[in-house]
mmCIF file with all atom_site columns, C-alpha atoms in Angstrom:
data_model
loop_
_atom_site.group_PDB
_atom_site.id
_atom_site.type_symbol
_atom_site.label_atom_id
_atom_site.label_alt_id
_atom_site.label_comp_id
_atom_site.label_asym_id
_atom_site.label_entity_id
_atom_site.label_seq_id
_atom_site.pdbx_PDB_ins_code
_atom_site.Cartn_x
_atom_site.Cartn_y
_atom_site.Cartn_z
_atom_site.occupancy
_atom_site.B_iso_or_equiv
_atom_site.pdbx_formal_charge
_atom_site.auth_seq_id
_atom_site.auth_comp_id
_atom_site.auth_asym_id
_atom_site.auth_atom_id
_atom_site.pdbx_PDB_model_num
ATOM 1   C CA . MET A 1 1   ? 0.000   0.000  0.000  1.00 80.00 ? 75  MET A CA 1
ATOM 2   C CA . LYS A 1 2   ? 1.410   3.373  -0.991 1.00 84.00 ? 76  LYS A CA 1
ATOM 3   C CA . VAL A 1 3   ? 0.639   5.998  1.659  1.00 85.00 ? 77  VAL A CA 1
ATOM 4   C CA . PRO A 1 4   ? 0.514   9.659  0.556  1.00 84.00 ? 78  PRO A CA 1
ATOM 5   C CA . ALA A 1 5   ? 3.541   11.527 1.973  1.00 83.00 ? 79  ALA A CA 1
ATOM 6   C CA . GLU A 1 6   ? 1.281   14.419 3.013  1.00 87.00 ? 80  GLU A CA 1
ATOM 7   C CA . ILE A 1 7   ? -0.495  12.248 5.572  1.00 88.00 ? 81  ILE A CA 1
ATOM 8   C CA . LYS A 1 8   ? 2.373   12.731 8.042  1.00 90.00 ? 82  LYS A CA 1
ATOM 9   C CA . LYS A 1 9   ? 1.792   16.494 7.824  1.00 91.00 ? 83  LYS A CA 1
ATOM 10  C CA . CYS A 1 10  ? -1.731  16.083 9.217  1.00 92.00 ? 84  CYS A CA 1
ATOM 11  C CA . VAL A 1 11  ? -0.592  15.219 12.743 1.00 93.00 ? 85  VAL A CA 1
ATOM 12  C CA . ALA A 1 12  ? 1.032   16.969 15.650 1.00 93.00 ? 86  ALA A CA 1
ATOM 13  C CA . PHE A 1 13  ? 2.104   15.747 19.059 1.00 93.00 ? 87  PHE A CA 1
ATOM 14  C CA . ILE A 1 14  ? 0.405   17.027 22.183 1.00 94.00 ? 88  ILE A CA 1
ATOM 15  C CA . GLY A 1 15  ? 1.584   16.912 25.727 1.00 92.00 ? 89  GLY A CA 1
ATOM 16  C CA . ALA A 1 16  ? 2.843   18.984 28.597 1.00 91.00 ? 90  ALA A CA 1
ATOM 17  C CA . GLN A 1 17  ? 5.713   21.383 29.032 1.00 87.00 ? 91  GLN A CA 1
ATOM 18  C CA . PRO A 1 18  ? 6.188   22.259 32.684 1.00 81.00 ? 92  PRO A CA 1
ATOM 19  C CA . ASP A 1 19  ? 7.947   25.587 33.312 1.00 78.00 ? 93  ASP A CA 1
ATOM 20  C CA . GLY A 1 20  ? 11.591  25.366 32.321 1.00 73.00 ? 94  GLY A CA 1
ATOM 21  C CA . LEU A 1 21  ? 11.392  21.717 31.308 1.00 82.00 ? 95  LEU A CA 1
ATOM 22  C CA . ASP A 1 22  ? 11.341  19.906 27.975 1.00 84.00 ? 96  ASP A CA 1
ATOM 23  C CA . PHE A 1 23  ? 8.166   19.047 26.089 1.00 87.00 ? 97  PHE A CA 1
ATOM 24  C CA . LYS A 1 24  ? 6.745   15.684 27.170 1.00 89.00 ? 98  LYS A CA 1
ATOM 25  C CA . PRO A 1 25  ? 4.643   14.110 24.401 1.00 90.00 ? 99  PRO A CA 1
ATOM 26  C CA . LEU A 1 26  ? 1.521   12.353 25.643 1.00 92.00 ? 100 LEU A CA 1
ATOM 27  C CA . GLY A 1 27  ? -0.442  11.771 22.458 1.00 93.00 ? 101 GLY A CA 1
ATOM 28  C CA . THR A 1 28  ? -1.073  12.425 18.800 1.00 94.00 ? 102 THR A CA 1
ATOM 29  C CA . ALA A 1 29  ? -3.486  14.965 17.378 1.00 95.00 ? 103 ALA A CA 1
ATOM 30  C CA . LEU A 1 30  ? -4.961  15.198 13.896 1.00 94.00 ? 104 LEU A CA 1
ATOM 31  C CA . PHE A 1 31  ? -5.897  18.333 11.958 1.00 94.00 ? 105 PHE A CA 1
ATOM 32  C CA . VAL A 1 32  ? -9.333  18.131 10.332 1.00 93.00 ? 106 VAL A CA 1
ATOM 33  C CA . ALA A 1 33  ? -11.645 20.465 8.396  1.00 91.00 ? 107 ALA A CA 1
ATOM 34  C CA . ARG A 1 34  ? -14.898 20.075 6.514  1.00 85.00 ? 108 ARG A CA 1
ATOM 35  C CA . ASP A 1 35  ? -13.255 21.252 3.306  1.00 78.00 ? 109 ASP A CA 1
ATOM 36  C CA . PRO A 1 36  ? -10.589 23.712 2.083  1.00 78.00 ? 110 PRO A CA 1
ATOM 37  C CA . GLY A 1 37  ? -11.379 27.203 3.297  1.00 78.00 ? 111 GLY A CA 1
ATOM 38  C CA . SER A 1 38  ? -13.372 26.116 6.346  1.00 84.00 ? 112 SER A CA 1
ATOM 39  C CA . GLN A 1 39  ? -12.295 26.246 9.970  1.00 91.00 ? 113 GLN A CA 1
ATOM 40  C CA . ILE A 1 40  ? -9.576  23.829 10.992 1.00 92.00 ? 114 ILE A CA 1
ATOM 41  C CA . TYR A 1 41  ? -9.820  21.814 14.172 1.00 94.00 ? 115 TYR A CA 1
ATOM 42  C CA . ILE A 1 42  ? -7.298  19.744 16.055 1.00 95.00 ? 116 ILE A CA 1
ATOM 43  C CA . ALA A 1 43  ? -8.592  16.443 17.416 1.00 96.00 ? 117 ALA A CA 1
ATOM 44  C CA . THR A 1 44  ? -7.189  13.909 19.845 1.00 96.00 ? 118 THR A CA 1
ATOM 45  C CA . ALA A 1 45  ? -8.481  11.179 22.127 1.00 93.00 ? 119 ALA A CA 1
ATOM 46  C CA . LYS A 1 46  ? -10.559 12.415 25.042 1.00 94.00 ? 120 LYS A CA 1
ATOM 47  C CA . HIS A 1 47  ? -8.636  10.040 27.323 1.00 92.00 ? 121 HIS A CA 1
ATOM 48  C CA . VAL A 1 48  ? -5.407  11.915 26.484 1.00 94.00 ? 122 VAL A CA 1
ATOM 49  C CA . ILE A 1 49  ? -6.883  15.264 27.599 1.00 96.00 ? 123 ILE A CA 1
ATOM 50  C CA . GLU A 1 50  ? -8.540  13.685 30.648 1.00 95.00 ? 124 GLU A CA 1
ATOM 51  C CA . GLY A 1 51  ? -5.236  12.031 31.595 1.00 93.00 ? 125 GLY A CA 1
ATOM 52  C CA . MET A 1 52  ? -3.523  15.414 31.447 1.00 94.00 ? 126 MET A CA 1
ATOM 53  C CA . LYS A 1 53  ? -6.244  16.982 33.612 1.00 95.00 ? 127 LYS A CA 1
ATOM 54  C CA . ASN A 1 54  ? -5.833  14.166 36.135 1.00 94.00 ? 128 ASN A CA 1
ATOM 55  C CA . ARG A 1 55  ? -2.091  14.971 36.312 1.00 91.00 ? 129 ARG A CA 1
ATOM 56  C CA . GLY A 1 56  ? -2.857  18.627 37.039 1.00 91.00 ? 130 GLY A CA 1
ATOM 57  C CA . VAL A 1 57  ? -1.801  19.913 33.597 1.00 91.00 ? 131 VAL A CA 1
ATOM 58  C CA . GLY A 1 58  ? -3.460  23.278 32.937 1.00 92.00 ? 132 GLY A CA 1
ATOM 59  C CA . ARG A 1 59  ? -2.114  23.977 29.453 1.00 93.00 ? 133 ARG A CA 1
ATOM 60  C CA . VAL A 1 60  ? -1.899  21.585 26.533 1.00 95.00 ? 134 VAL A CA 1
ATOM 61  C CA . ALA A 1 61  ? 1.324   21.977 24.553 1.00 93.00 ? 135 ALA A CA 1
ATOM 62  C CA . ILE A 1 62  ? 1.046   21.295 20.826 1.00 94.00 ? 136 ILE A CA 1
ATOM 63  C CA . ARG A 1 63  ? 4.304   20.501 19.053 1.00 93.00 ? 137 ARG A CA 1
ATOM 64  C CA . LEU A 1 64  ? 4.202   21.295 15.331 1.00 92.00 ? 138 LEU A CA 1
ATOM 65  C CA . ASN A 1 65  ? 6.761   21.037 12.593 1.00 93.00 ? 139 ASN A CA 1
ATOM 66  C CA . LEU A 1 66  ? 7.858   24.320 11.066 1.00 93.00 ? 140 LEU A CA 1
ATOM 67  C CA . LYS A 1 67  ? 8.818   25.011 7.460  1.00 93.00 ? 141 LYS A CA 1
ATOM 68  C CA . ASN A 1 68  ? 12.441  25.514 8.579  1.00 93.00 ? 142 ASN A CA 1
ATOM 69  C CA . GLY A 1 69  ? 12.640  21.801 9.490  1.00 90.00 ? 143 GLY A CA 1
ATOM 70  C CA . LEU A 1 70  ? 12.453  22.222 13.271 1.00 91.00 ? 144 LEU A CA 1
ATOM 71  C CA . ALA A 1 71  ? 9.541   21.911 15.681 1.00 90.00 ? 145 ALA A CA 1
ATOM 72  C CA . GLY A 1 72  ? 7.761   24.751 17.412 1.00 90.00 ? 146 GLY A CA 1
ATOM 73  C CA . LEU A 1 73  ? 5.428   24.782 20.382 1.00 90.00 ? 147 LEU A CA 1
ATOM 74  C CA . MET A 1 74  ? 2.168   26.523 21.014 1.00 90.00 ? 148 MET A CA 1
ATOM 75  C CA . SER A 1 75  ? -0.102  25.988 23.963 1.00 90.00 ? 149 SER A CA 1
ATOM 76  C CA . GLY A 1 76  ? -3.616  26.632 25.100 1.00 91.00 ? 150 GLY A CA 1
ATOM 77  C CA . SER A 1 77  ? -5.824  26.082 28.079 1.00 94.00 ? 151 SER A CA 1
ATOM 78  C CA . ILE A 1 78  ? -6.819  22.500 28.706 1.00 96.00 ? 152 ILE A CA 1
ATOM 79  C CA . ASN A 1 79  ? -10.358 23.858 29.104 1.00 96.00 ? 153 ASN A CA 1
ATOM 80  C CA . ASP A 1 80  ? -10.462 24.853 25.393 1.00 95.00 ? 154 ASP A CA 1
ATOM 81  C CA . TRP A 1 81  ? -11.005 21.210 24.410 1.00 97.00 ? 155 TRP A CA 1
ATOM 82  C CA . VAL A 1 82  ? -14.591 20.126 23.729 1.00 97.00 ? 156 VAL A CA 1
ATOM 83  C CA . TYR A 1 83  ? -15.897 16.563 24.030 1.00 97.00 ? 157 TYR A CA 1
ATOM 84  C CA . HIS A 1 84  ? -18.604 14.751 22.115 1.00 94.00 ? 158 HIS A CA 1
ATOM 85  C CA . PRO A 1 85  ? -21.920 14.797 24.030 1.00 95.00 ? 159 PRO A CA 1
ATOM 86  C CA . ASP A 1 86  ? -21.935 10.970 24.088 1.00 89.00 ? 160 ASP A CA 1
ATOM 87  C CA . GLU A 1 87  ? -19.516 10.147 26.916 1.00 84.00 ? 161 GLU A CA 1
ATOM 88  C CA . THR A 1 88  ? -18.497 6.873  25.248 1.00 83.00 ? 162 THR A CA 1
ATOM 89  C CA . VAL A 1 89  ? -17.041 8.721  22.229 1.00 88.00 ? 163 VAL A CA 1
ATOM 90  C CA . ASP A 1 90  ? -13.290 9.067  22.836 1.00 90.00 ? 164 ASP A CA 1
ATOM 91  C CA . ILE A 1 91  ? -12.637 12.378 21.073 1.00 94.00 ? 165 ILE A CA 1
ATOM 92  C CA . ALA A 1 92  ? -11.657 15.887 22.098 1.00 97.00 ? 166 ALA A CA 1
ATOM 93  C CA . VAL A 1 93  ? -11.448 18.816 19.648 1.00 96.00 ? 167 VAL A CA 1
ATOM 94  C CA . ARG A 1 94  ? -10.671 22.499 19.609 1.00 96.00 ? 168 ARG A CA 1
ATOM 95  C CA . TYR A 1 95  ? -10.456 25.231 16.990 1.00 93.00 ? 169 TYR A CA 1
ATOM 96  C CA . PHE A 1 96  ? -6.991  25.684 15.509 1.00 91.00 ? 170 PHE A CA 1
ATOM 97  C CA . ALA A 1 97  ? -5.492  28.465 13.388 1.00 86.00 ? 171 ALA A CA 1
ATOM 98  C CA . PHE A 1 98  ? -2.449  27.591 11.293 1.00 80.00 ? 172 PHE A CA 1
ATOM 99  C CA . GLU A 1 99  ? 0.275   30.179 11.115 1.00 78.00 ? 173 GLU A CA 1
ATOM 100 C CA . HIS A 1 100 ? 2.376   30.590 7.975  1.00 78.00 ? 174 HIS A CA 1
ATOM 101 C CA . ASP A 1 101 ? 5.468   29.005 9.544  1.00 90.00 ? 175 ASP A CA 1
ATOM 102 C CA . TYR A 1 102 ? 3.763   25.647 10.215 1.00 91.00 ? 176 TYR A CA 1
ATOM 103 C CA . ASP A 1 103 ? 4.442   22.805 7.797  1.00 92.00 ? 177 ASP A CA 1
ATOM 104 C CA . HIS A 1 104 ? 1.116   21.056 8.242  1.00 91.00 ? 178 HIS A CA 1
ATOM 105 C CA . LYS A 1 105 ? -1.987  20.047 6.333  1.00 90.00 ? 179 LYS A CA 1
ATOM 106 C CA . PHE A 1 106 ? -5.447  18.877 7.362  1.00 90.00 ? 180 PHE A CA 1
ATOM 107 C CA . VAL A 1 107 ? -7.581  15.859 6.591  1.00 88.00 ? 181 VAL A CA 1
ATOM 108 C CA . PRO A 1 108 ? -10.907 16.762 4.951  1.00 87.00 ? 182 PRO A CA 1
ATOM 109 C CA . LEU A 1 109 ? -13.898 15.211 6.690  1.00 84.00 ? 183 LEU A CA 1
ATOM 110 C CA . SER A 1 110 ? -14.914 13.766 3.316  1.00 82.00 ? 184 SER A CA 1
ATOM 111 C CA . LEU A 1 111 ? -12.290 11.077 4.021  1.00 81.00 ? 185 LEU A CA 1
ATOM 112 C CA . ALA A 1 112 ? -13.964 10.070 7.302  1.00 82.00 ? 186 ALA A CA 1
ATOM 113 C CA . MET A 1 113 ? -15.262 6.514  7.472  1.00 82.00 ? 187 MET A CA 1
ATOM 114 C CA . THR A 1 114 ? -18.996 7.097  7.758  1.00 83.00 ? 188 THR A CA 1
ATOM 115 C CA . GLU A 1 115 ? -21.730 4.510  7.165  1.00 86.00 ? 189 GLU A CA 1
ATOM 116 C CA . VAL A 1 116 ? -22.296 6.056  3.717  1.00 89.00 ? 190 VAL A CA 1
ATOM 117 C CA . VAL A 1 117 ? -18.591 5.737  2.821  1.00 87.00 ? 191 VAL A CA 1
ATOM 118 C CA . VAL A 1 118 ? -18.521 2.140  4.103  1.00 89.00 ? 192 VAL A CA 1
ATOM 119 C CA . GLY A 1 119 ? -21.562 1.237  1.997  1.00 90.00 ? 193 GLY A CA 1
ATOM 120 C CA . ASN A 1 120 ? -20.527 3.081  -1.163 1.00 91.00 ? 194 ASN A CA 1
ATOM 121 C CA . ASN A 1 121 ? -17.023 1.577  -1.099 1.00 91.00 ? 195 ASN A CA 1
ATOM 122 C CA . GLN A 1 122 ? -17.960 -1.868 0.251  1.00 94.00 ? 196 GLN A CA 1
ATOM 123 C CA . ILE A 1 123 ? -15.429 -1.517 3.069  1.00 93.00 ? 197 ILE A CA 1
ATOM 124 C CA . ASP A 1 124 ? -15.182 -4.665 5.156  1.00 95.00 ? 198 ASP A CA 1
ATOM 125 C CA . VAL A 1 125 ? -12.933 -7.005 7.147  1.00 96.00 ? 199 VAL A CA 1
ATOM 126 C CA . GLY A 1 126 ? -9.561  -7.513 5.451  1.00 95.00 ? 200 GLY A CA 1
ATOM 127 C CA . ASP A 1 127 ? -9.387  -4.097 3.788  1.00 94.00 ? 201 ASP A CA 1
ATOM 128 C CA . GLU A 1 128 ? -6.068  -2.301 4.235  1.00 94.00 ? 202 GLU A CA 1
ATOM 129 C CA . VAL A 1 129 ? -5.828  0.842  6.338  1.00 92.00 ? 203 VAL A CA 1
ATOM 130 C CA . PHE A 1 130 ? -3.082  3.172  7.509  1.00 90.00 ? 204 PHE A CA 1
ATOM 131 C CA . ILE A 1 131 ? -2.781  5.184  10.685 1.00 89.00 ? 205 ILE A CA 1
ATOM 132 C CA . THR A 1 132 ? -0.316  7.971  11.315 1.00 90.00 ? 206 THR A CA 1
ATOM 133 C CA . GLY A 1 133 ? 0.823   9.048  14.740 1.00 89.00 ? 207 GLY A CA 1
ATOM 134 C CA . MET A 1 134 ? 3.613   9.051  17.264 1.00 87.00 ? 208 MET A CA 1
ATOM 135 C CA . PHE A 1 135 ? 6.008   6.267  18.172 1.00 85.00 ? 209 PHE A CA 1
ATOM 136 C CA . LYS A 1 136 ? 6.185   6.596  21.952 1.00 77.00 ? 210 LYS A CA 1
ATOM 137 C CA . HIS A 1 137 ? 9.888   5.740  22.217 1.00 81.00 ? 211 HIS A CA 1
ATOM 138 C CA . HIS A 1 138 ? 11.120  8.013  19.421 1.00 83.00 ? 212 HIS A CA 1
ATOM 139 C CA . HIS A 1 139 ? 9.089   11.083 18.602 1.00 84.00 ? 213 HIS A CA 1
ATOM 140 C CA . GLY A 1 140 ? 11.990  13.237 17.414 1.00 85.00 ? 214 GLY A CA 1
ATOM 141 C CA . LYS A 1 141 ? 14.317  15.521 19.336 1.00 85.00 ? 215 LYS A CA 1
ATOM 142 C CA . ASN A 1 142 ? 14.289  18.616 17.098 1.00 89.00 ? 216 ASN A CA 1
ATOM 143 C CA . LYS A 1 143 ? 11.124  17.975 15.095 1.00 91.00 ? 217 LYS A CA 1
ATOM 144 C CA . ASN A 1 144 ? 8.129   15.663 15.101 1.00 90.00 ? 218 ASN A CA 1
ATOM 145 C CA . ILE A 1 145 ? 8.795   12.368 13.389 1.00 91.00 ? 219 ILE A CA 1
ATOM 146 C CA . PRO A 1 146 ? 5.371   10.827 12.774 1.00 91.00 ? 220 PRO A CA 1
ATOM 147 C CA . ILE A 1 147 ? 5.188   7.177  11.850 1.00 90.00 ? 221 ILE A CA 1
ATOM 148 C CA . VAL A 1 148 ? 2.685   5.387  9.646  1.00 92.00 ? 222 VAL A CA 1
ATOM 149 C CA . ARG A 1 149 ? 1.329   1.984  10.588 1.00 91.00 ? 223 ARG A CA 1
ATOM 150 C CA . VAL A 1 150 ? -0.328  -0.202 7.966  1.00 93.00 ? 224 VAL A CA 1
ATOM 151 C CA . GLY A 1 151 ? -2.821  -2.896 8.838  1.00 94.00 ? 225 GLY A CA 1
ATOM 152 C CA . ASN A 1 152 ? -6.157  -4.451 8.065  1.00 96.00 ? 226 ASN A CA 1
ATOM 153 C CA . ILE A 1 153 ? -9.673  -4.108 9.370  1.00 94.00 ? 227 ILE A CA 1
ATOM 154 C CA . ALA A 1 154 ? -10.073 -7.102 11.698 1.00 94.00 ? 228 ALA A CA 1
ATOM 155 C CA . ALA A 1 155 ? -13.690 -6.418 12.753 1.00 91.00 ? 229 ALA A CA 1
ATOM 156 C CA . MET A 1 156 ? -16.365 -4.015 11.660 1.00 92.00 ? 230 MET A CA 1
ATOM 157 C CA . ARG A 1 157 ? -18.384 -1.916 14.087 1.00 87.00 ? 231 ARG A CA 1
ATOM 158 C CA . GLU A 1 158 ? -21.214 -4.294 14.979 1.00 86.00 ? 232 GLU A CA 1
ATOM 159 C CA . GLU A 1 159 ? -21.460 -4.348 18.779 1.00 87.00 ? 233 GLU A CA 1
ATOM 160 C CA . LYS A 1 160 ? -19.946 -2.050 21.364 1.00 86.00 ? 234 LYS A CA 1
ATOM 161 C CA . VAL A 1 161 ? -16.452 -3.046 22.504 1.00 86.00 ? 235 VAL A CA 1
ATOM 162 C CA . GLN A 1 162 ? -15.510 -3.025 26.195 1.00 87.00 ? 236 GLN A CA 1
ATOM 163 C CA . THR A 1 163 ? -12.589 -0.683 26.887 1.00 82.00 ? 237 THR A CA 1
ATOM 164 C CA . LYS A 1 164 ? -10.930 -0.030 30.225 1.00 79.00 ? 238 LYS A CA 1
ATOM 165 C CA . ASP A 1 165 ? -13.552 2.551  31.186 1.00 75.00 ? 239 ASP A CA 1
ATOM 166 C CA . HIS A 1 166 ? -16.700 1.915  29.130 1.00 78.00 ? 240 HIS A CA 1
ATOM 167 C CA . LEU A 1 167 ? -18.344 0.356  26.091 1.00 83.00 ? 241 LEU A CA 1
ATOM 168 C CA . MET A 1 168 ? -17.713 2.100  22.763 1.00 81.00 ? 242 MET A CA 1
ATOM 169 C CA . ASP A 1 169 ? -18.328 1.713  19.039 1.00 83.00 ? 243 ASP A CA 1
ATOM 170 C CA . ALA A 1 170 ? -15.113 0.656  17.364 1.00 84.00 ? 244 ALA A CA 1
ATOM 171 C CA . TYR A 1 171 ? -13.568 -0.801 14.257 1.00 85.00 ? 245 TYR A CA 1
ATOM 172 C CA . LEU A 1 172 ? -10.801 -3.210 15.233 1.00 87.00 ? 246 LEU A CA 1
ATOM 173 C CA . ILE A 1 173 ? -7.550  -2.836 13.285 1.00 90.00 ? 247 ILE A CA 1
ATOM 174 C CA . GLU A 1 174 ? -4.562  -5.180 13.299 1.00 92.00 ? 248 GLU A CA 1
#
């Protein structure tokens, strides 16, 4: 499977940066928008934001690659993140404004795997998928180094799956 090179530009790493200390990555975030020209949002797992809150983190640091080849940091209040009204949906989002120095792109929501997309494209068990994100043990010292994992759909969303905290709708990927 050939993965578009641009896909690695759709992610950033989020975490904490205590005063005077280095950035500590705690998760991956994805930039999304309805379509070109619309507002851009940054999305991550709700459990990542909740984990930061439970550690007493007040500001979420977002580490982005810059056009000069290095990484830059921006931060915002942890309270700026909004959750889905269904508590079992593991997503947190907030509005995001790209600055000209950032070397990032966004994923259009037209690529989201909705029931319509699944039906129209006959997506099912065995189909190949790719996921971009952070490798916990090597995220990059001077810039983000996202990785891409390739796998297959192992199970479609048919019944809720038990996670550590609750039941949730999920596609299982191996």
